[in-house]
Amino acid sequence: MDCVITFRTRRDYRLYRSFIRSASKNLFVSGSSYELIKGIADFLLSRTDLRPKIGIICGSGLGSVATILDVKKEFSYSEIPHFPRSTVPGHAGKLLFGYMGNVAVMCMQGRVHFYEGYDLVKCVMPVRVMKLCGVTHIIMSNAAGGVNEKYNVGDIMIVKDHVNFLGLGGLNPLRGPNDDRWGPRFVALNKAYDQWMRKKAKELASQYQQQGSRTTFHEGVYAVVGGPNFETVAELRMLRKMGIDAVGMSTATEAIAAHHCGMTVFAFSLITNKCVLEYDVEEMPNHEEVIESGLKQESLVKDWVSSLVQAVGNQWLMHTEKGCNGLD
Ligand SMILES: O=P(O)(O)O[C@@H]1C[C@H](O)[C@@H](CO)O1
């Protein structure tokens, strides 16, 4: 059905046109435009002298990674304009600026997830804020269920690749008009998880094993699902058949946004529960167990992440001769 709108004056017409333009723009960018994110980065940088090079995102129960920081400035998400707020237990909702050794770091103690009701553009907003604060390397962590039958609770999986079930269904943080200031319209993801960082992380992990640690490290494929429900037996059987090693509800979308804007990405999963692929068993996954598993691996994870940060710092020094103390 055609609809004809008539305007009494040219001014009415102009007002209507600008309303439609801004409405359609907002429909796509959901209040997360480049300018808005630049405003958030400027807000943060005007309140600290520290200029971070490495960004860290702590997943469920992994917030203790932040405690290895020598914190210089702390923001609660609620005091940062337009910043999304974590609503999930185990995600403190704090943004910290500080040092790990001599490396300047920006750390999110907790993230936001799609299932909390945020759209994906909002979920990746903090990653883009990090980019505009100067972060070049990002380390993402998450709690995940072990789909691979060899994986046990407490194991650590370095993410080699992901399967983005949200993205395959059309839910992608890059959906909508592309802003070239972030990156290209079509982005290749076959090298999304940085090879050098994965190699370094594996080298560091092998030292724990030589020292007799019982923690097993793997490298594998992470699948992101929408959540918040844990998966059904049928879904998990499908994931295992597809070659998925661990399943979670975050990270992959953040990794896409980070890679899109040119950051070097490293991600790892702490296996917090063994996925239940049988019907006639008592175990059921739950969020309390997820958080508890994170706490149990606290000290090793902190040590490993901190060594990886130092390794990136040393490499940075070799290549730029500038160091990454964030003061240059
Ligand atoms: O933020 P992450 O991905 O670590 O959180 C996982 C997925 C769900 O948010 C929650 C389930 O227990 O932990």
CSV table of N, CA, C and O in Angstrom, one decimal, residues 92-196:
chain,number,residue,atom,x,y,z
A,92,ALA,N,32.8,-8.3,38.0
A,92,ALA,CA,32.8,-7.2,39.0
A,92,ALA,C,32.3,-5.9,38.4
A,92,ALA,O,31.8,-5.0,39.0
A,93,GLY,N,32.5,-5.7,37.0
A,93,GLY,CA,32.1,-4.5,36.4
A,93,GLY,C,33.1,-3.3,36.7
A,93,GLY,O,32.6,-2.2,37.0
A,94,LYS,N,34.4,-3.6,36.6
A,94,LYS,CA,35.4,-2.5,36.9
A,94,LYS,C,36.4,-2.5,35.7
A,94,LYS,O,36.8,-3.5,35.2
A,95,LEU,N,36.7,-1.3,35.4
A,95,LEU,CA,37.7,-1.1,34.3
A,95,LEU,C,39.0,-0.5,35.0
A,95,LEU,O,38.9,0.5,35.7
A,96,LEU,N,40.1,-1.2,34.9
A,96,LEU,CA,41.3,-0.9,35.6
A,96,LEU,C,42.4,-0.5,34.7
A,96,LEU,O,42.6,-1.1,33.6
A,97,PHE,N,43.2,0.5,35.1
A,97,PHE,CA,44.4,0.9,34.3
A,97,PHE,C,45.5,0.7,35.3
A,97,PHE,O,45.5,1.2,36.4
A,98,GLY,N,46.5,0.0,34.9
A,98,GLY,CA,47.7,-0.3,35.8
A,98,GLY,C,48.8,-0.9,35.0
A,98,GLY,O,48.8,-1.0,33.8
A,99,TYR,N,49.8,-1.4,35.8
A,99,TYR,CA,51.0,-2.1,35.3
A,99,TYR,C,51.0,-3.5,35.6
A,99,TYR,O,50.7,-3.9,36.8
A,100,MET,N,51.5,-4.3,34.7
A,100,MET,CA,51.9,-5.7,35.0
A,100,MET,C,53.4,-5.6,34.7
A,100,MET,O,53.8,-5.5,33.5
A,101,GLY,N,54.3,-5.7,35.7
A,101,GLY,CA,55.7,-5.4,35.5
A,101,GLY,C,55.8,-4.0,35.0
A,101,GLY,O,55.2,-3.1,35.5
A,102,ASN,N,56.5,-3.9,33.8
A,102,ASN,CA,56.6,-2.5,33.2
A,102,ASN,C,55.6,-2.3,32.1
A,102,ASN,O,55.8,-1.4,31.3
A,103,VAL,N,54.6,-3.2,31.9
A,103,VAL,CA,53.7,-3.1,30.8
A,103,VAL,C,52.4,-2.4,31.2
A,103,VAL,O,51.8,-2.8,32.2
A,104,ALA,N,52.0,-1.4,30.4
A,104,ALA,CA,50.8,-0.7,30.7
A,104,ALA,C,49.6,-1.4,30.2
A,104,ALA,O,49.5,-1.8,29.0
A,105,VAL,N,48.7,-1.7,31.1
A,105,VAL,CA,47.6,-2.6,30.8
A,105,VAL,C,46.2,-1.9,31.2
A,105,VAL,O,46.1,-1.1,32.1
A,106,MET,N,45.2,-2.3,30.4
A,106,MET,CA,43.9,-1.8,30.7
A,106,MET,C,43.1,-3.1,30.9
A,106,MET,O,43.2,-4.0,30.0
A,107,CYS,N,42.4,-3.3,31.9
A,107,CYS,CA,41.8,-4.6,32.2
A,107,CYS,C,40.3,-4.4,32.6
A,107,CYS,O,39.9,-3.7,33.4
A,108,MET,N,39.5,-5.2,31.9
A,108,MET,CA,38.0,-5.3,32.2
A,108,MET,C,37.8,-6.4,33.2
A,108,MET,O,38.0,-7.6,32.8
A,109,GLN,N,37.4,-6.1,34.4
A,109,GLN,CA,37.1,-7.1,35.4
A,109,GLN,C,35.6,-7.4,35.2
A,109,GLN,O,34.8,-6.9,35.9
A,110,GLY,N,35.4,-8.3,34.2
A,110,GLY,CA,34.0,-8.6,33.9
A,110,GLY,C,33.6,-8.1,32.5
A,110,GLY,O,34.1,-7.0,32.2
A,111,ARG,N,32.7,-8.8,31.8
A,111,ARG,CA,32.3,-8.4,30.5
A,111,ARG,C,30.8,-8.3,30.5
A,111,ARG,O,30.1,-8.6,31.5
A,112,VAL,N,30.2,-7.9,29.3
A,112,VAL,CA,28.8,-8.0,29.1
A,112,VAL,C,28.5,-9.0,28.0
A,112,VAL,O,29.3,-9.2,27.1
A,113,HIS,N,27.4,-9.7,28.1
A,113,HIS,CA,27.0,-10.7,27.2
A,113,HIS,C,25.7,-10.4,26.4
A,113,HIS,O,24.9,-9.7,27.0
A,114,PHE,N,25.6,-11.0,25.3
A,114,PHE,CA,24.4,-10.9,24.5
A,114,PHE,C,23.1,-11.3,25.2
A,114,PHE,O,22.1,-10.6,25.2
A,115,TYR,N,23.2,-12.4,26.0
A,115,TYR,CA,22.0,-12.8,26.7
A,115,TYR,C,21.6,-11.9,27.8
A,115,TYR,O,20.4,-12.0,28.3
A,116,GLU,N,22.4,-10.9,28.2
A,116,GLU,CA,22.0,-10.0,29.2
A,116,GLU,C,21.0,-8.9,28.6
A,116,GLU,O,20.4,-8.1,29.3
A,117,GLY,N,20.9,-9.0,27.3
A,117,GLY,CA,20.0,-8.1,26.6
A,117,GLY,C,20.6,-7.0,25.8
A,117,GLY,O,20.0,-6.3,25.1
A,118,TYR,N,22.0,-7.0,25.8
A,118,TYR,CA,22.7,-6.0,25.0
A,118,TYR,C,22.8,-6.5,23.6
A,118,TYR,O,22.9,-7.7,23.4
A,119,ASP,N,22.7,-5.6,22.6
A,119,ASP,CA,23.0,-6.1,21.3
A,119,ASP,C,24.5,-6.2,21.1
A,119,ASP,O,25.3,-5.8,21.9
A,120,LEU,N,24.9,-6.9,20.0
A,120,LEU,CA,26.3,-7.3,19.9
A,120,LEU,C,27.2,-6.1,19.7
A,120,LEU,O,28.3,-6.1,20.2
A,121,VAL,N,26.7,-5.0,19.1
A,121,VAL,CA,27.5,-3.8,19.0
A,121,VAL,C,27.8,-3.3,20.3
A,121,VAL,O,29.0,-2.8,20.6
A,122,LYS,N,26.9,-3.3,21.3
A,122,LYS,CA,27.1,-2.9,22.6
A,122,LYS,C,28.1,-3.8,23.3
A,122,LYS,O,29.0,-3.4,24.1
A,123,CYS,N,27.9,-5.1,23.1
A,123,CYS,CA,28.8,-6.1,23.8
A,123,CYS,C,30.3,-5.9,23.4
A,123,CYS,O,31.2,-6.1,24.2
A,124,VAL,N,30.5,-5.4,22.2
A,124,VAL,CA,31.9,-5.2,21.8
A,124,VAL,C,32.4,-3.8,21.9
A,124,VAL,O,33.6,-3.5,21.7
A,125,MET,N,31.5,-2.9,22.4
A,125,MET,CA,31.9,-1.5,22.6
A,125,MET,C,33.2,-1.4,23.5
A,125,MET,O,34.1,-0.7,23.1
A,126,PRO,N,33.3,-2.1,24.6
A,126,PRO,CA,34.5,-2.0,25.4
A,126,PRO,C,35.8,-2.4,24.6
A,126,PRO,O,36.9,-1.8,24.9
A,127,VAL,N,35.7,-3.3,23.7
A,127,VAL,CA,36.9,-3.7,22.9
A,127,VAL,C,37.3,-2.5,22.1
A,127,VAL,O,38.5,-2.1,22.0
A,128,ARG,N,36.3,-1.8,21.5
A,128,ARG,CA,36.6,-0.6,20.7
A,128,ARG,C,37.1,0.5,21.5
A,128,ARG,O,38.0,1.3,21.1
A,129,VAL,N,36.6,0.6,22.7
A,129,VAL,CA,37.1,1.7,23.6
A,129,VAL,C,38.6,1.4,23.9
A,129,VAL,O,39.4,2.3,23.8
A,130,MET,N,38.9,0.1,24.1
A,130,MET,CA,40.4,-0.2,24.3
A,130,MET,C,41.2,0.2,23.1
A,130,MET,O,42.3,0.8,23.3
A,131,LYS,N,40.7,-0.1,21.9
A,131,LYS,CA,41.4,0.3,20.7
A,131,LYS,C,41.7,1.8,20.7
A,131,LYS,O,42.9,2.2,20.5
A,132,LEU,N,40.7,2.6,21.0
A,132,LEU,CA,40.9,4.0,20.9
A,132,LEU,C,41.7,4.6,22.2
A,132,LEU,O,42.1,5.7,22.2
A,133,CYS,N,41.9,3.7,23.1
A,133,CYS,CA,42.8,4.1,24.3
A,133,CYS,C,44.2,3.7,23.9
A,133,CYS,O,45.1,4.0,24.7
A,134,GLY,N,44.4,3.1,22.8
A,134,GLY,CA,45.8,2.8,22.4
A,134,GLY,C,46.2,1.3,22.5
A,134,GLY,O,47.4,0.9,22.2
A,135,VAL,N,45.3,0.5,22.9
A,135,VAL,CA,45.6,-1.0,23.1
A,135,VAL,C,45.9,-1.6,21.7
A,135,VAL,O,45.1,-1.4,20.8
A,136,THR,N,47.0,-2.4,21.7
A,136,THR,CA,47.3,-3.0,20.4
A,136,THR,C,47.1,-4.6,20.5
A,136,THR,O,46.9,-5.2,19.5
A,137,HIS,N,47.3,-5.1,21.7
A,137,HIS,CA,47.2,-6.5,21.9
A,137,HIS,C,46.1,-6.8,23.0
A,137,HIS,O,46.1,-6.1,24.0
A,138,ILE,N,45.2,-7.7,22.7
A,138,ILE,CA,44.1,-8.0,23.7
A,138,ILE,C,44.1,-9.5,24.1
A,138,ILE,O,44.3,-10.4,23.2
A,139,ILE,N,44.0,-9.7,25.4
A,139,ILE,CA,43.9,-11.0,25.9
A,139,ILE,C,42.6,-11.2,26.5
A,139,ILE,O,42.1,-10.5,27.4
A,140,MET,N,41.8,-12.2,25.9
A,140,MET,CA,40.4,-12.4,26.4
A,140,MET,C,40.4,-13.8,27.1
A,140,MET,O,40.9,-14.8,26.6
A,141,SER,N,39.7,-13.8,28.2
A,141,SER,CA,39.5,-15.1,28.9
A,141,SER,C,38.0,-15.4,29.0
A,141,SER,O,37.2,-14.5,29.0
A,142,ASN,N,37.7,-16.7,29.1
A,142,ASN,CA,36.3,-17.0,29.4
A,142,ASN,C,36.3,-18.4,30.1
A,142,ASN,O,37.2,-19.1,30.2
A,143,ALA,N,35.1,-18.6,30.7
A,143,ALA,CA,34.8,-19.9,31.3
A,143,ALA,C,34.0,-20.6,30.2
A,143,ALA,O,33.2,-20.1,29.5
A,144,ALA,N,34.3,-21.9,30.1
A,144,ALA,CA,33.7,-22.7,29.0
A,144,ALA,C,33.4,-24.1,29.4
A,144,ALA,O,34.1,-24.6,30.3
A,145,GLY,N,32.5,-24.7,28.8
A,145,GLY,CA,32.2,-26.1,29.0
A,145,GLY,C,33.1,-27.0,28.1
A,145,GLY,O,33.3,-26.6,26.9
A,146,GLY,N,33.6,-28.0,28.7
A,146,GLY,CA,34.5,-28.9,27.9
A,146,GLY,C,33.6,-29.9,27.0
A,146,GLY,O,32.9,-30.7,27.6
A,147,VAL,N,33.7,-29.7,25.7
A,147,VAL,CA,32.9,-30.6,24.8
A,147,VAL,C,33.8,-31.8,24.4
A,147,VAL,O,33.3,-32.9,24.3
A,148,ASN,N,35.0,-31.5,24.2
A,148,ASN,CA,36.0,-32.6,23.8
A,148,ASN,C,36.1,-33.5,25.0
A,148,ASN,O,36.3,-33.1,26.2
A,149,GLU,N,36.0,-34.8,24.7
A,149,GLU,CA,35.9,-35.8,25.9
A,149,GLU,C,37.2,-35.9,26.7
A,149,GLU,O,37.2,-36.3,27.8
A,150,LYS,N,38.3,-35.4,26.0
A,150,LYS,CA,39.6,-35.4,26.8
A,150,LYS,C,39.7,-34.3,27.8
A,150,LYS,O,40.6,-34.2,28.5
A,151,TYR,N,38.8,-33.3,27.7
A,151,TYR,CA,39.0,-32.1,28.5
A,151,TYR,C,38.3,-32.3,29.9
A,151,TYR,O,37.3,-32.9,30.0
A,152,ASN,N,39.1,-31.8,30.9
A,152,ASN,CA,38.6,-32.0,32.3
A,152,ASN,C,38.5,-30.6,32.9
A,152,ASN,O,39.1,-29.6,32.5
A,153,VAL,N,37.7,-30.6,34.0
A,153,VAL,CA,37.6,-29.3,34.7
A,153,VAL,C,38.9,-28.8,35.2
A,153,VAL,O,39.7,-29.6,35.7
A,154,GLY,N,39.2,-27.6,35.0
A,154,GLY,CA,40.5,-27.0,35.4
A,154,GLY,C,41.5,-26.9,34.3
A,154,GLY,O,42.5,-26.2,34.4
A,155,ASP,N,41.2,-27.6,33.2
A,155,ASP,CA,42.1,-27.5,32.0
A,155,ASP,C,42.0,-26.1,31.4
A,155,ASP,O,41.0,-25.4,31.5
A,156,ILE,N,43.0,-25.8,30.6
A,156,ILE,CA,43.0,-24.5,30.0
A,156,ILE,C,43.1,-24.8,28.5
A,156,ILE,O,44.0,-25.6,28.0
A,157,MET,N,42.3,-24.1,27.7
A,157,MET,CA,42.3,-24.2,26.2
A,157,MET,C,42.7,-22.9,25.6
A,157,MET,O,42.0,-21.9,25.8
A,158,ILE,N,43.8,-22.9,24.9
A,158,ILE,CA,44.2,-21.7,24.1
A,158,ILE,C,43.3,-21.8,22.8
A,158,ILE,O,43.2,-22.8,22.2
A,159,VAL,N,42.6,-20.7,22.6
A,159,VAL,CA,41.7,-20.7,21.4
A,159,VAL,C,42.5,-20.5,20.1
A,159,VAL,O,43.2,-19.5,19.9
A,160,LYS,N,42.3,-21.5,19.3
A,160,LYS,CA,43.0,-21.5,18.0
A,160,LYS,C,42.0,-21.0,16.9
A,160,LYS,O,42.4,-20.3,16.0
A,161,ASP,N,40.8,-21.2,17.1
A,161,ASP,CA,39.7,-20.8,16.2
A,161,ASP,C,38.4,-20.9,16.9
A,161,ASP,O,38.3,-21.4,18.0
A,162,HIS,N,37.4,-20.3,16.2
A,162,HIS,CA,36.0,-20.4,16.8
A,162,HIS,C,35.0,-20.7,15.8
A,162,HIS,O,35.2,-20.6,14.6
A,163,VAL,N,33.9,-21.2,16.3
A,163,VAL,CA,32.6,-21.3,15.5
A,163,VAL,C,31.6,-20.4,16.1
A,163,VAL,O,31.3,-20.5,17.3
A,164,ASN,N,31.2,-19.4,15.3
A,164,ASN,CA,30.3,-18.4,15.8
A,164,ASN,C,28.9,-18.7,15.4
A,164,ASN,O,28.4,-18.3,14.4
A,165,PHE,N,28.2,-19.4,16.3
A,165,PHE,CA,26.8,-19.8,16.0
A,165,PHE,C,25.9,-18.6,15.9
A,165,PHE,O,24.9,-18.6,15.1
A,166,LEU,N,26.2,-17.5,16.6
A,166,LEU,CA,25.4,-16.3,16.5
A,166,LEU,C,25.6,-15.7,15.1
A,166,LEU,O,24.7,-15.4,14.4
A,167,GLY,N,26.9,-15.7,14.7
A,167,GLY,CA,27.2,-15.1,13.4
A,167,GLY,C,26.7,-15.9,12.2
A,167,GLY,O,26.3,-15.3,11.3
A,168,LEU,N,26.8,-17.2,12.4
A,168,LEU,CA,26.3,-18.0,11.3
A,168,LEU,C,24.8,-17.8,11.1
A,168,LEU,O,24.3,-17.9,10.0
A,169,GLY,N,24.1,-17.4,12.1
A,169,GLY,CA,22.7,-17.1,12.0
A,169,GLY,C,22.4,-15.6,11.7
A,169,GLY,O,21.3,-15.2,11.7
A,170,GLY,N,23.5,-14.8,11.5
A,170,GLY,CA,23.3,-13.4,11.1
A,170,GLY,C,23.5,-12.4,12.2
A,170,GLY,O,23.4,-11.2,12.0
A,171,LEU,N,23.8,-12.9,13.4
A,171,LEU,CA,24.0,-11.9,14.5
A,171,LEU,C,25.5,-11.6,14.6
A,171,LEU,O,26.3,-12.5,15.1
A,172,ASN,N,25.9,-10.5,14.1
A,172,ASN,CA,27.4,-10.2,14.1
A,172,ASN,C,27.6,-8.8,14.5
A,172,ASN,O,26.8,-7.9,14.2
A,173,PRO,N,28.6,-8.5,15.4
A,173,PRO,CA,28.8,-7.1,15.8
A,173,PRO,C,29.2,-6.2,14.6
A,173,PRO,O,29.1,-5.0,14.8
A,174,LEU,N,29.6,-6.8,13.5
A,174,LEU,CA,29.9,-5.9,12.4
A,174,LEU,C,28.7,-5.7,11.4
A,174,LEU,O,28.9,-5.0,10.4
A,175,ARG,N,27.6,-6.2,11.8
A,175,ARG,CA,26.4,-5.9,11.0
A,175,ARG,C,26.0,-4.5,11.0
A,175,ARG,O,26.2,-3.8,12.0
A,176,GLY,N,25.5,-4.0,9.9
A,176,GLY,CA,25.1,-2.6,9.7
A,176,GLY,C,26.1,-1.9,8.9
A,176,GLY,O,27.1,-2.5,8.4
A,177,PRO,N,25.9,-0.6,8.7
A,177,PRO,CA,26.9,0.2,7.9
A,177,PRO,C,28.3,0.1,8.4
A,177,PRO,O,28.4,0.2,9.6
A,178,ASN,N,29.3,-0.1,7.6
A,178,ASN,CA,30.6,-0.3,8.1
A,178,ASN,C,31.3,1.1,8.2
A,178,ASN,O,31.2,1.9,7.3
A,179,ASP,N,31.9,1.3,9.3
A,179,ASP,CA,32.7,2.5,9.5
A,179,ASP,C,34.2,2.1,9.3
A,179,ASP,O,34.8,1.4,10.1
A,180,ASP,N,34.7,2.6,8.2
A,180,ASP,CA,36.1,2.2,7.8
A,180,ASP,C,37.1,2.6,8.8
A,180,ASP,O,38.3,2.1,8.7
A,181,ARG,N,36.8,3.5,9.7
A,181,ARG,CA,37.8,3.9,10.7
A,181,ARG,C,38.1,2.7,11.6
A,181,ARG,O,39.1,2.6,12.3
A,182,TRP,N,37.1,1.8,11.7
A,182,TRP,CA,37.4,0.6,12.5
A,182,TRP,C,38.1,-0.5,11.7
A,182,TRP,O,39.1,-1.0,12.1
A,183,GLY,N,37.6,-0.7,10.5
A,183,GLY,CA,38.2,-1.7,9.6
A,183,GLY,C,37.4,-1.9,8.4
A,183,GLY,O,36.4,-1.2,8.2
A,184,PRO,N,37.8,-2.9,7.6
A,184,PRO,CA,37.1,-3.0,6.3
A,184,PRO,C,35.7,-3.7,6.4
A,184,PRO,O,35.4,-4.3,7.4
A,185,ARG,N,34.9,-3.5,5.4
A,185,ARG,CA,33.6,-4.1,5.4
A,185,ARG,C,33.7,-5.6,5.5
A,185,ARG,O,33.0,-6.3,6.3
A,186,PHE,N,34.5,-6.3,4.7
A,186,PHE,CA,34.6,-7.7,4.7
A,186,PHE,C,36.0,-8.1,5.4
A,186,PHE,O,37.0,-7.7,4.8
A,187,VAL,N,35.9,-8.8,6.5
A,187,VAL,CA,37.2,-9.0,7.2
A,187,VAL,C,37.5,-10.5,7.2
A,187,VAL,O,36.6,-11.3,7.4
A,188,ALA,N,38.7,-10.9,6.9
A,188,ALA,CA,39.1,-12.3,6.9
A,188,ALA,C,39.4,-12.7,8.3
A,188,ALA,O,40.0,-12.0,9.1
A,189,LEU,N,39.0,-13.9,8.7
A,189,LEU,CA,39.1,-14.4,10.1
A,189,LEU,C,40.0,-15.6,10.2
A,189,LEU,O,40.1,-16.2,11.3
A,190,ASN,N,40.6,-16.0,9.1
A,190,ASN,CA,41.4,-17.3,9.2
A,190,ASN,C,42.7,-17.1,10.0
A,190,ASN,O,43.3,-18.1,10.4
A,191,LYS,N,43.0,-15.8,10.3
A,191,LYS,CA,44.2,-15.6,11.2
A,191,LYS,C,43.7,-14.8,12.4
A,191,LYS,O,44.5,-13.9,12.9
A,192,ALA,N,42.5,-15.0,12.9
A,192,ALA,CA,42.0,-14.1,13.9
A,192,ALA,C,42.7,-14.2,15.2
A,192,ALA,O,42.9,-13.2,15.9
A,193,TYR,N,43.2,-15.4,15.6
A,193,TYR,CA,43.9,-15.6,16.9
A,193,TYR,C,45.4,-15.7,16.6
A,193,TYR,O,45.9,-16.6,15.9
A,194,ASP,N,46.1,-14.7,17.1
A,194,ASP,CA,47.5,-14.5,16.7
A,194,ASP,C,48.4,-15.7,17.0
A,194,ASP,O,48.5,-16.3,18.1
A,195,GLN,N,49.1,-16.1,15.9
A,195,GLN,CA,50.0,-17.3,16.0
A,195,GLN,C,51.1,-17.1,16.9
A,195,GLN,O,51.5,-18.0,17.7
A,196,TRP,N,51.8,-15.9,16.9
A,196,TRP,CA,52.9,-15.7,17.8
A,196,TRP,C,52.5,-15.8,19.3
A,196,TRP,O,53.2,-16.4,20.1
